[in-house]
Amino acid sequence: MSTSIYTQRRARVAAQLGTDGIALIPTAPERARNRDSDFLYRHDSYFYYLTGFTEPNAWLVITGDGKSTLFCAPKDSEREIWDGIRLGPQAAPAALGVDAAHSVADLDAQLPKLLENRDRVWYPFAIHQGLEARVGSWLNQVRARVRFGALCPEQQRDLCAVLDEMRLFKDAHEQDIMRRAGQISARAHVRAMQLCARMLRDGQDVREYHLDAELLHEFRMGGSQYTAYGSIVAAGANACVLHYRADTAPIRSGELVLIDAGCELDGYASDITRSFPANGTFSGPQRALYELVLASQDAAVAVTKAGARFNDPHDATVKVLAQGMLDLGLLDKNKVGGLDDVIEKRSYFQFYMHRTGHWLGMDVHDCGSYVEPSQVGEVSERKDPLSGEVIKNRPSRILQPGMVLTIEPGIYVRPAPGVPEQFHNIGIRIEDDAIVTESGCELISRGVPVKPDELEALMRA
Ligand code: GLY
Ligand code: MN
Ligand code: MN
């Protein structure tokens, strides 16, 4: 593993701390699941971004002079028999490019010394339980020494602000991993669709968990370490539950299935949704709604490019979906008025109640401000027509090359008076992952098709 990207990132952080600043970045704790079993360990994204180090029990300290110090689990031949080989502090500088390394057991002894004579201390706010208190106790120890001439930091700063902005722009190394994550996840979607159609053709009892298992199989066969989030496999009406998980419901011929699943590869998430007919053939009403969602996604993709705003794909989507809802009779013109009224009053919200995308990266809902930093002071107010709440708006982020976001319109039709019965309980979402480029965007998840004819063809194959 090349350490240079991490060394460069640490240098960029150091340059933003102030000469006498210091930053503390712990990795994630191990978490007990029950009795002697832990949840599968996942490092902290910020920590990994700056080290490439995946062991638990580790801290990174960066100082404004550009030096970095790692605290990590010490070598322990007995524990390593149970838990695996540890890097250890002695090997850490060569392996990770840090300037110094100590045992994590020395953290409480070392930190007051490292904090002494600094003017500000940075750490990620509100991420690690108990961190604020721990920093407080170290600062208290420094304060006890001020009468001997020591200086104690007077400012605490949120390191997230620095790191979020860096992580928002994916470099070539990150984009390459994300492309591969997208390819693995796309293959898994294809396999799950094909398994579904094949099992139904063979007269088998198909359950949501069968497709969940197929996804996981392909993720792991592709070398991915985890799912990026709990896979959603939702049959029929379950697709209208936005945070449904793959469960035990039977998948029946004639229903649609919604799968929202992506793998995490080398610390980076993918996030793909496809909605497909369980038996491989769309019914008329299913196809009508599907084509509407796809047209709205096409409109969003068309406006996703450098210079556009983060909100532009959402606005493009809403326009197409709202018009389609009127055309298909989901919304009654006589009650809600024309397109402008539907958008103005947000009447489409009955069937489309989420945003069209989010940043994607190490975290599936990745960090990064959705407000344009150069325009944070430009605040306007509007009253939400549905809740009556007054909302403060700031201009949304201007897209730049290297940002990665999802484009994921959907439509969810719960039975309600006046809603045509042929559409009841249909839930559709189409979600792709896009790298913003100068002239447009690169969709890195299209290894699984979206056109209805292509979905039908692959399910027949
Ligand atoms: N899978 C989470 C999302 O689509 O945002
Ligand atoms: Mn998403
Ligand atoms: Mn998703």
GROMACS .gro file of C-alpha atoms and ligand atoms in nm:
model
  468
    1MET     CA    1   0.000   0.000   0.000
    2SER     CA    2   0.136   0.338  -0.094
    3THR     CA    3   0.130   0.572   0.206
    4SER     CA    4   0.184   0.885   0.000
    5ILE     CA    5  -0.183   0.972  -0.046
    6TYR     CA    6  -0.236   0.957   0.329
    7THR     CA    7   0.082   1.155   0.398
    8GLN     CA    8  -0.035   1.420   0.153
    9ARG     CA    9  -0.379   1.436   0.314
   10ARG     CA   10  -0.226   1.476   0.660
   11ALA     CA   11  -0.008   1.757   0.527
   12ARG     CA   12  -0.317   1.932   0.388
   13VAL     CA   13  -0.487   1.902   0.726
   14ALA     CA   14  -0.177   2.027   0.912
   15ALA     CA   15  -0.168   2.335   0.689
   16GLN     CA   16  -0.520   2.428   0.809
   17LEU     CA   17  -0.467   2.382   1.183
   18GLY     CA   18  -0.266   2.696   1.250
   19THR     CA   19   0.103   2.676   1.342
   20ASP     CA   20   0.025   2.599   1.705
   21GLY     CA   21  -0.283   2.391   1.638
   22ILE     CA   22  -0.325   2.020   1.705
   23ALA     CA   23  -0.580   1.769   1.575
   24LEU     CA   24  -0.697   1.447   1.741
   25ILE     CA   25  -0.866   1.179   1.533
   26PRO     CA   26  -0.970   0.852   1.697
   27THR     CA   27  -1.084   0.554   1.495
   28ALA     CA   28  -1.418   0.383   1.569
   29PRO     CA   29  -1.464   0.166   1.879
   30GLU     CA   30  -1.541  -0.204   1.863
   31ARG     CA   31  -1.904  -0.262   1.950
   32ALA     CA   32  -2.052  -0.560   2.131
   33ARG     CA   33  -2.347  -0.724   1.957
   34ASN     CA   34  -2.432  -0.973   2.229
   35ARG     CA   35  -2.232  -1.155   2.491
   36ASP     CA   36  -1.899  -1.260   2.332
   37SER     CA   37  -1.985  -1.143   1.980
   38ASP     CA   38  -1.897  -0.805   1.838
   39PHE     CA   39  -2.051  -0.632   1.539
   40LEU     CA   40  -1.825  -0.666   1.237
   41TYR     CA   41  -1.561  -0.401   1.293
   42ARG     CA   42  -1.566  -0.093   1.070
   43HIS     CA   43  -1.298   0.174   1.106
   44ASP     CA   44  -1.389   0.543   1.135
   45SER     CA   45  -1.403   0.709   0.794
   46TYR     CA   46  -1.207   1.024   0.893
   47PHE     CA   47  -0.935   0.821   1.058
   48TYR     CA   48  -0.906   0.589   0.759
   49TYR     CA   49  -0.901   0.883   0.519
   50LEU     CA   50  -0.586   1.009   0.692
   51THR     CA   51  -0.409   0.680   0.762
   52GLY     CA   52  -0.537   0.391   0.549
   53PHE     CA   53  -0.519   0.199   0.880
   54THR     CA   54  -0.804  -0.038   0.964
   55GLU     CA   55  -0.715  -0.168   1.312
   56PRO     CA   56  -0.932  -0.069   1.608
   57ASN     CA   57  -0.785   0.106   1.917
   58ALA     CA   58  -0.596   0.370   1.730
   59TRP     CA   59  -0.566   0.749   1.733
   60LEU     CA   60  -0.399   0.990   1.499
   61VAL     CA   61  -0.254   1.320   1.618
   62ILE     CA   62  -0.153   1.586   1.368
   63THR     CA   63   0.021   1.908   1.466
   64GLY     CA   64   0.039   2.237   1.284
   65ASP     CA   65   0.408   2.187   1.213
   66GLY     CA   66   0.312   1.896   0.984
   67LYS     CA   67   0.408   1.611   1.216
   68SER     CA   68   0.180   1.315   1.273
   69THR     CA   69   0.179   1.066   1.557
   70LEU     CA   70  -0.009   0.738   1.569
   71PHE     CA   71  -0.126   0.564   1.882
   72CYS     CA   72  -0.208   0.201   1.813
   73ALA     CA   73  -0.252  -0.134   1.981
   74PRO     CA   74   0.082  -0.267   2.105
   75LYS     CA   75   0.217  -0.602   1.990
   76ASP     CA   76   0.084  -0.877   2.215
   77SER     CA   77   0.167  -1.232   2.115
   78GLU     CA   78  -0.110  -1.384   2.320
   79ARG     CA   79  -0.388  -1.149   2.203
   80GLU     CA   80  -0.268  -1.179   1.846
   81ILE     CA   81  -0.338  -1.554   1.860
   82TRP     CA   82  -0.705  -1.466   1.915
   83ASP     CA   83  -0.755  -1.142   1.728
   84GLY     CA   84  -0.493  -1.145   1.454
   85ILE     CA   85  -0.163  -0.975   1.385
   86ARG     CA   86  -0.128  -0.613   1.496
   87LEU     CA   87   0.090  -0.363   1.322
   88GLY     CA   88   0.228  -0.226   1.649
   89PRO     CA   89   0.394   0.111   1.715
   90GLN     CA   90   0.742   0.001   1.612
   91ALA     CA   91   0.643  -0.088   1.257
   92ALA     CA   92   0.388   0.194   1.218
   93PRO     CA   93   0.615   0.478   1.097
   94ALA     CA   94   0.752   0.276   0.806
   95ALA     CA   95   0.416   0.119   0.721
   96LEU     CA   96   0.199   0.430   0.747
   97GLY     CA   97   0.443   0.715   0.695
   98VAL     CA   98   0.371   0.875   1.034
   99ASP     CA   99   0.653   1.054   1.214
  100ALA     CA  100   0.612   0.874   1.546
  101ALA     CA  101   0.402   0.599   1.700
  102HIS     CA  102   0.324   0.489   2.053
  103SER     CA  103   0.114   0.229   2.224
  104VAL     CA  104  -0.245   0.339   2.271
  105ALA     CA  105  -0.193   0.252   2.638
  106ASP     CA  106   0.024   0.568   2.658
  107LEU     CA  107  -0.250   0.795   2.522
  108ASP     CA  108  -0.359   0.945   2.854
  109ALA     CA  109   0.002   1.007   2.956
  110GLN     CA  110   0.107   1.155   2.621
  111LEU     CA  111  -0.188   1.371   2.524
  112PRO     CA  112  -0.151   1.639   2.795
  113LYS     CA  113   0.213   1.675   2.684
  114LEU     CA  114   0.111   1.702   2.320
  115LEU     CA  115  -0.159   1.960   2.401
  116GLU     CA  116   0.070   2.180   2.607
  117ASN     CA  117   0.170   2.509   2.445
  118ARG     CA  118  -0.082   2.474   2.161
  119ASP     CA  119  -0.339   2.746   2.102
  120ARG     CA  120  -0.624   2.539   1.959
  121VAL     CA  121  -0.729   2.178   1.956
  122TRP     CA  122  -0.926   2.028   1.670
  123TYR     CA  123  -1.125   1.707   1.676
  124PRO     CA  124  -1.441   1.576   1.506
  125PHE     CA  125  -1.734   1.720   1.704
  126ALA     CA  126  -2.027   1.497   1.800
  127ILE     CA  127  -1.894   1.182   1.635
  128HIS     CA  128  -1.723   0.987   1.913
  129GLN     CA  129  -1.910   0.930   2.235
  130GLY     CA  130  -1.710   1.056   2.532
  131LEU     CA  131  -1.443   1.230   2.326
  132GLU     CA  132  -1.532   1.580   2.445
  133ALA     CA  133  -1.501   1.468   2.808
  134ARG     CA  134  -1.172   1.297   2.739
  135VAL     CA  135  -1.027   1.605   2.571
  136GLY     CA  136  -1.156   1.804   2.869
  137SER     CA  137  -0.968   1.588   3.115
  138TRP     CA  138  -0.645   1.624   2.914
  139LEU     CA  139  -0.689   2.000   2.897
  140ASN     CA  140  -0.742   2.008   3.271
  141GLN     CA  141  -0.408   1.842   3.318
  142VAL     CA  142  -0.245   2.104   3.099
  143ARG     CA  143  -0.417   2.380   3.302
  144ALA     CA  144  -0.267   2.243   3.618
  145ARG     CA  145   0.070   2.332   3.468
  146VAL     CA  146   0.002   2.690   3.360
  147ARG     CA  147   0.147   2.826   3.683
  148PHE     CA  148   0.473   2.668   3.569
  149GLY     CA  149   0.456   2.865   3.246
  150ALA     CA  150   0.269   2.620   3.022
  151LEU     CA  151   0.010   2.746   2.774
  152CYS     CA  152  -0.322   2.566   2.747
  153PRO     CA  153  -0.526   2.567   2.423
  154GLU     CA  154  -0.804   2.824   2.444
  155GLN     CA  155  -0.997   2.717   2.138
  156GLN     CA  156  -1.167   2.396   2.039
  157ARG     CA  157  -1.253   2.360   1.671
  158ASP     CA  158  -1.456   2.109   1.474
  159LEU     CA  159  -1.220   1.909   1.257
  160CYS     CA  160  -1.517   1.782   1.054
  161ALA     CA  161  -1.534   2.119   0.882
  162VAL     CA  162  -1.182   2.068   0.744
  163LEU     CA  163  -1.212   1.700   0.662
  164ASP     CA  164  -1.562   1.712   0.514
  165GLU     CA  165  -1.452   1.964   0.258
  166MET     CA  166  -1.151   1.753   0.163
  167ARG     CA  167  -1.351   1.431   0.143
  168LEU     CA  168  -1.616   1.592  -0.077
  169PHE     CA  169  -1.371   1.595  -0.368
  170LYS     CA  170  -1.272   1.244  -0.468
  171ASP     CA  171  -0.922   1.211  -0.612
  172ALA     CA  172  -0.825   0.967  -0.888
  173HIS     CA  173  -0.745   0.692  -0.638
  174GLU     CA  174  -1.085   0.726  -0.472
  175GLN     CA  175  -1.273   0.747  -0.801
  176ASP     CA  176  -1.104   0.430  -0.917
  177ILE     CA  177  -1.218   0.241  -0.606
  178MET     CA  178  -1.569   0.382  -0.639
  179ARG     CA  179  -1.590   0.271  -1.003
  180ARG     CA  180  -1.493  -0.081  -0.900
  181ALA     CA  181  -1.743  -0.077  -0.611
  182GLY     CA  182  -2.009   0.029  -0.862
  183GLN     CA  183  -1.919  -0.256  -1.096
  184ILE     CA  184  -1.937  -0.519  -0.822
  185SER     CA  185  -2.269  -0.386  -0.696
  186ALA     CA  186  -2.413  -0.372  -1.048
  187ARG     CA  187  -2.319  -0.736  -1.107
  188ALA     CA  188  -2.490  -0.828  -0.780
  189HIS     CA  189  -2.812  -0.655  -0.891
  190VAL     CA  190  -2.806  -0.841  -1.222
  191ARG     CA  191  -2.758  -1.173  -1.046
  192ALA     CA  192  -3.036  -1.106  -0.795
  193MET     CA  193  -3.280  -1.019  -1.075
  194GLN     CA  194  -3.190  -1.328  -1.270
  195LEU     CA  195  -3.218  -1.550  -0.964
  196CYS     CA  196  -3.563  -1.408  -0.892
  197ALA     CA  197  -3.697  -1.481  -1.241
  198ARG     CA  198  -3.534  -1.826  -1.251
  199MET     CA  199  -3.674  -1.935  -0.914
  200LEU     CA  200  -4.021  -1.818  -1.011
  201ARG     CA  201  -3.998  -1.999  -1.345
  202ASP     CA  202  -3.899  -2.314  -1.155
  203GLY     CA  203  -4.201  -2.278  -0.930
  204GLN     CA  204  -3.994  -2.218  -0.616
  205ASP     CA  205  -4.098  -2.021  -0.309
  206VAL     CA  206  -3.895  -1.702  -0.357
  207ARG     CA  207  -3.836  -1.485  -0.053
  208GLU     CA  208  -3.675  -1.144  -0.015
  209TYR     CA  209  -3.388  -1.303   0.177
  210HIS     CA  210  -3.299  -1.524  -0.121
  211LEU     CA  211  -3.216  -1.213  -0.323
  212ASP     CA  212  -3.039  -1.060  -0.023
  213ALA     CA  213  -2.817  -1.369  -0.008
  214GLU     CA  214  -2.742  -1.346  -0.379
  215LEU     CA  215  -2.638  -0.982  -0.343
  216LEU     CA  216  -2.407  -1.060  -0.056
  217HIS     CA  217  -2.257  -1.351  -0.244
  218GLU     CA  218  -2.163  -1.133  -0.538
  219PHE     CA  219  -2.036  -0.850  -0.315
  220ARG     CA  220  -1.798  -1.084  -0.138
  221MET     CA  221  -1.701  -1.270  -0.455
  222GLY     CA  222  -1.600  -0.932  -0.593
  223GLY     CA  223  -1.370  -0.871  -0.297
  224SER     CA  224  -1.584  -0.622  -0.110
  225GLN     CA  225  -1.553  -0.629   0.268
  226TYR     CA  226  -1.902  -0.520   0.373
  227THR     CA  227  -2.237  -0.405   0.247
  228ALA     CA  228  -2.234  -0.024   0.245
  229TYR     CA  229  -2.569  -0.031   0.433
  230GLY     CA  230  -2.837  -0.287   0.508
  231SER     CA  231  -2.969  -0.412   0.174
  232ILE     CA  232  -3.329  -0.330   0.094
  233VAL     CA  233  -3.509  -0.607  -0.091
  234ALA     CA  234  -3.875  -0.514  -0.099
  235ALA     CA  235  -4.144  -0.717  -0.272
  236GLY     CA  236  -4.469  -0.556  -0.386
  237ALA     CA  237  -4.615  -0.310  -0.136
  238ASN     CA  238  -4.301  -0.331   0.082
  239ALA     CA  239  -4.131  -0.111  -0.178
  240CYS     CA  240  -4.341   0.179  -0.048
  241VAL     CA  241  -4.163   0.154   0.289
  242LEU     CA  242  -3.856   0.368   0.230
  243HIS     CA  243  -3.635   0.208   0.495
  244TYR     CA  244  -3.758  -0.148   0.452
  245ARG     CA  245  -3.494  -0.420   0.491
  246ALA     CA  246  -3.468  -0.756   0.319
  247ASP     CA  247  -3.703  -0.974   0.518
  248THR     CA  248  -3.903  -1.291   0.474
  249ALA     CA  249  -4.188  -1.174   0.249
  250PRO     CA  250  -4.265  -1.396  -0.050
  251ILE     CA  251  -4.193  -1.253  -0.394
  252ARG     CA  252  -4.482  -1.328  -0.625
  253SER     CA  253  -4.514  -1.329  -1.001
  254GLY     CA  254  -4.680  -1.007  -1.114
  255GLU     CA  255  -4.522  -0.794  -0.838
  256LEU     CA  256  -4.238  -0.550  -0.867
  257VAL     CA  257  -3.929  -0.593  -0.654
  258LEU     CA  258  -3.723  -0.295  -0.534
  259ILE     CA  259  -3.361  -0.363  -0.445
  260ASP     CA  260  -3.151  -0.086  -0.292
  261ALA     CA  261  -2.810  -0.238  -0.223
  262GLY     CA  262  -2.445  -0.156  -0.263
  263CYS     CA  263  -2.116  -0.294  -0.147
  264GLU     CA  264  -1.839  -0.118   0.036
  265LEU     CA  265  -1.503  -0.173  -0.130
  266ASP     CA  266  -1.179  -0.069   0.041
  267GLY     CA  267  -1.368   0.184   0.251
  268TYR     CA  268  -1.590   0.332  -0.024
  269ALA     CA  269  -1.963   0.285  -0.066
  270SER     CA  270  -2.175   0.224  -0.370
  271ASP     CA  271  -2.550   0.279  -0.361
  272ILE     CA  272  -2.771   0.136  -0.636
  273THR     CA  273  -3.146   0.088  -0.661
  274ARG     CA  274  -3.332  -0.103  -0.927
  275SER     CA  275  -3.700  -0.187  -0.948
  276PHE     CA  276  -3.797  -0.479  -1.167
  277PRO     CA  277  -4.085  -0.716  -1.234
  278ALA     CA  278  -4.039  -1.036  -1.034
  279ASN     CA  279  -4.130  -1.257  -1.329
  280GLY     CA  280  -3.932  -1.053  -1.583
  281THR     CA  281  -4.222  -0.875  -1.756
  282PHE     CA  282  -4.366  -0.536  -1.660
  283SER     CA  283  -4.743  -0.501  -1.648
  284GLY     CA  284  -4.891  -0.196  -1.822
  285PRO     CA  285  -4.933   0.019  -1.508
  286GLN     CA  286  -4.593  -0.089  -1.373
  287ARG     CA  287  -4.424   0.007  -1.699
  288ALA     CA  288  -4.604   0.342  -1.713
  289LEU     CA  289  -4.478   0.439  -1.369
  290TYR     CA  290  -4.135   0.293  -1.434
  291GLU     CA  291  -4.093   0.495  -1.752
  292LEU     CA  292  -4.196   0.808  -1.567
  293VAL     CA  293  -3.933   0.756  -1.296
  294LEU     CA  294  -3.672   0.678  -1.560
  295ALA     CA  295  -3.760   0.993  -1.756
  296SER     CA  296  -3.723   1.193  -1.435
  297GLN     CA  297  -3.384   1.035  -1.374
  298ASP     CA  298  -3.276   1.115  -1.732
  299ALA     CA  299  -3.371   1.476  -1.668
  300ALA     CA  300  -3.167   1.481  -1.347
  301VAL     CA  301  -2.864   1.321  -1.513
  302ALA     CA  302  -2.881   1.575  -1.795
  303VAL     CA  303  -2.834   1.868  -1.553
  304THR     CA  304  -2.567   1.705  -1.336
  305LYS     CA  305  -2.243   1.874  -1.433
  306ALA     CA  306  -1.980   2.114  -1.306
  307GLY     CA  307  -2.130   2.456  -1.247
  308ALA     CA  308  -2.481   2.330  -1.178
  309ARG     CA  309  -2.625   2.340  -0.825
  310PHE     CA  310  -2.671   2.035  -0.606
  311ASN     CA  311  -3.046   2.107  -0.610
  312ASP     CA  312  -3.072   2.117  -0.989
  313PRO     CA  313  -3.112   1.738  -1.039
  314HIS     CA  314  -3.383   1.736  -0.771
  315ASP     CA  315  -3.570   2.022  -0.933
  316ALA     CA  316  -3.544   1.856  -1.275
  317THR     CA  317  -3.676   1.532  -1.132
  318VAL     CA  318  -3.968   1.696  -0.957
  319LYS     CA  319  -4.076   1.872  -1.276
  320VAL     CA  320  -4.094   1.547  -1.473
  321LEU     CA  321  -4.253   1.345  -1.193
  322ALA     CA  322  -4.514   1.609  -1.116
  323GLN     CA  323  -4.618   1.635  -1.482
  324GLY     CA  324  -4.634   1.255  -1.502
  325MET     CA  325  -4.850   1.234  -1.190
  326LEU     CA  326  -5.097   1.471  -1.355
  327ASP     CA  327  -5.087   1.287  -1.689
  328LEU     CA  328  -5.138   0.944  -1.530
  329GLY     CA  329  -5.416   1.064  -1.300
  330LEU     CA  330  -5.229   1.006  -0.974
  331LEU     CA  331  -5.299   1.372  -0.908
  332ASP     CA  332  -5.632   1.519  -1.009
  333LYS     CA  333  -5.591   1.844  -1.208
  334ASN     CA  334  -5.927   1.961  -1.083
  335LYS     CA  335  -5.805   1.940  -0.725
  336VAL     CA  336  -5.437   2.029  -0.742
  337GLY     CA  337  -5.425   2.254  -1.049
  338GLY     CA  338  -5.150   2.254  -1.311
  339LEU     CA  339  -4.780   2.172  -1.302
  340ASP     CA  340  -4.673   2.499  -1.141
  341ASP     CA  341  -4.930   2.456  -0.862
  342VAL     CA  342  -4.821   2.096  -0.798
  343ILE     CA  343  -4.460   2.209  -0.763
  344GLU     CA  344  -4.541   2.524  -0.567
  345LYS     CA  345  -4.769   2.345  -0.320
  346ARG     CA  346  -4.557   2.029  -0.321
  347SER     CA  347  -4.860   1.809  -0.399
  348TYR     CA  348  -4.622   1.557  -0.557
  349PHE     CA  349  -4.495   1.486  -0.204
  350GLN     CA  350  -4.773   1.228  -0.158
  351PHE     CA  351  -4.587   1.002  -0.402
  352TYR     CA  352  -4.233   1.141  -0.395
  353MET     CA  353  -4.123   1.231  -0.046
  354HIS     CA  354  -3.744   1.212  -0.052
  355ARG     CA  355  -3.464   1.410  -0.209
  356THR     CA  356  -3.310   1.306  -0.539
  357GLY     CA  357  -2.961   1.247  -0.411
  358HIS     CA  358  -2.684   1.279  -0.157
  359TRP     CA  359  -2.307   1.284  -0.156
  360LEU     CA  360  -2.151   0.940  -0.181
  361GLY     CA  361  -1.806   0.836  -0.062
  362MET     CA  362  -1.663   0.657   0.237
  363ASP     CA  363  -2.003   0.693   0.400
  364VAL     CA  364  -2.309   0.611   0.196
  365HIS     CA  365  -2.459   0.945   0.297
  366ASP     CA  366  -2.122   1.107   0.272
  367CYS     CA  367  -2.000   1.422   0.438
  368GLY     CA  368  -1.970   1.758   0.269
  369SER     CA  369  -2.170   2.077   0.288
  370TYR     CA  370  -2.478   2.099   0.068
  371VAL     CA  371  -2.458   2.477   0.089
  372GLU     CA  372  -2.226   2.671  -0.140
  373PRO     CA  373  -1.948   2.793   0.096
  374SER     CA  374  -1.902   3.119  -0.092
  375GLN     CA  375  -2.271   3.203  -0.037
  376VAL     CA  376  -2.347   3.095   0.320
  377GLY     CA  377  -2.442   3.450   0.406
  378GLU     CA  378  -2.718   3.465   0.143
  379VAL     CA  379  -3.015   3.351   0.347
  380SER     CA  380  -3.370   3.355   0.220
  381GLU     CA  381  -3.685   3.236   0.391
  382ARG     CA  382  -3.976   3.039   0.260
  383LYS     CA  383  -4.277   2.882   0.420
  384ASP     CA  384  -4.320   2.512   0.355
  385PRO     CA  385  -4.665   2.474   0.197
  386LEU     CA  386  -4.727   2.137   0.362
  387SER     CA  387  -4.597   2.185   0.718
  388GLY     CA  388  -4.630   2.566   0.741
  389GLU     CA  389  -4.277   2.568   0.885
  390VAL     CA  390  -4.056   2.863   0.793
  391ILE     CA  391  -3.739   2.730   0.635
  392LYS     CA  392  -3.413   2.918   0.598
  393ASN     CA  393  -3.257   2.856   0.259
  394ARG     CA  394  -2.903   2.911   0.148
  395PRO     CA  395  -2.786   2.867  -0.212
  396SER     CA  396  -2.713   2.500  -0.272
  397ARG     CA  397  -2.367   2.374  -0.352
  398ILE     CA  398  -2.217   2.439  -0.691
  399LEU     CA  399  -2.110   2.105  -0.836
  400GLN     CA  400  -1.745   2.059  -0.925
  401PRO     CA  401  -1.549   1.780  -1.093
  402GLY     CA  402  -1.467   1.498  -0.854
  403MET     CA  403  -1.777   1.532  -0.640
  404VAL     CA  404  -1.977   1.209  -0.630
  405LEU     CA  405  -2.351   1.197  -0.573
  406THR     CA  406  -2.644   0.965  -0.618
  407ILE     CA  407  -2.934   1.036  -0.853
  408GLU     CA  408  -3.231   0.848  -0.718
  409PRO     CA  409  -3.584   0.955  -0.807
  410GLY     CA  410  -3.875   0.734  -0.714
  411ILE     CA  411  -4.248   0.706  -0.691
  412TYR     CA  412  -4.439   0.531  -0.412
  413VAL     CA  413  -4.811   0.481  -0.446
  414ARG     CA  414  -4.991   0.395  -0.126
  415PRO     CA  415  -5.361   0.322  -0.165
  416ALA     CA  416  -5.565   0.633  -0.097
  417PRO     CA  417  -5.901   0.774  -0.204
  418GLY     CA  418  -5.885   0.908  -0.558
  419VAL     CA  419  -5.563   0.725  -0.645
  420PRO     CA  420  -5.622   0.494  -0.947
  421GLU     CA  421  -5.630   0.138  -0.821
  422GLN     CA  422  -5.407   0.003  -1.097
  423PHE     CA  423  -5.114   0.189  -0.938
  424HIS     CA  424  -5.180   0.092  -0.577
  425ASN     CA  425  -4.882  -0.046  -0.384
  426ILE     CA  426  -4.634   0.012  -0.662
  427GLY     CA  427  -4.303   0.147  -0.534
  428ILE     CA  428  -4.025   0.232  -0.779
  429ARG     CA  429  -3.686   0.391  -0.733
  430ILE     CA  430  -3.398   0.407  -0.979
  431GLU     CA  431  -3.067   0.504  -0.821
  432ASP     CA  432  -2.731   0.554  -0.986
  433ASP     CA  433  -2.397   0.690  -0.869
  434ALA     CA  434  -2.247   0.982  -1.058
  435ILE     CA  435  -1.901   1.137  -1.065
  436VAL     CA  436  -1.932   1.503  -1.163
  437THR     CA  437  -1.717   1.600  -1.462
  438GLU     CA  438  -1.657   1.932  -1.643
  439SER     CA  439  -1.914   1.857  -1.910
  440GLY     CA  440  -2.158   1.626  -1.735
  441CYS     CA  441  -2.132   1.323  -1.513
  442GLU     CA  442  -2.002   0.969  -1.530
  443LEU     CA  443  -2.254   0.710  -1.413
  444ILE     CA  444  -2.048   0.440  -1.243
  445SER     CA  445  -2.333   0.204  -1.162
  446ARG     CA  446  -2.473   0.132  -1.507
  447GLY     CA  447  -2.329  -0.220  -1.520
  448VAL     CA  448  -2.691  -0.298  -1.437
  449PRO     CA  449  -2.926  -0.156  -1.700
  450VAL     CA  450  -3.220   0.075  -1.634
  451LYS     CA  451  -3.419   0.060  -1.958
  452PRO     CA  452  -3.727  -0.156  -1.909
  453ASP     CA  453  -3.665  -0.361  -2.226
  454GLU     CA  454  -3.310  -0.431  -2.116
  455LEU     CA  455  -3.424  -0.539  -1.769
  456GLU     CA  456  -3.677  -0.775  -1.925
  457ALA     CA  457  -3.414  -0.917  -2.160
  458LEU     CA  458  -3.162  -0.985  -1.886
  459MET     CA  459  -3.424  -1.155  -1.672
  460ARG     CA  460  -3.513  -1.386  -1.962
  461ALA     CA  461  -3.147  -1.473  -2.010
  462GLY     N1  462  -2.948   0.338   0.045
  462GLY     C1  463  -2.962   0.461   0.108
  462GLY     C2  464  -2.999   0.567   0.012
  462GLY     O1  465  -3.034   0.537  -0.098
  462GLY     O2  466  -2.988   0.681   0.041
  463MN      MN  467  -2.889   0.673  -0.190
  464MN      MN  468  -2.982   0.358  -0.196
   0.00000   0.00000   0.00000
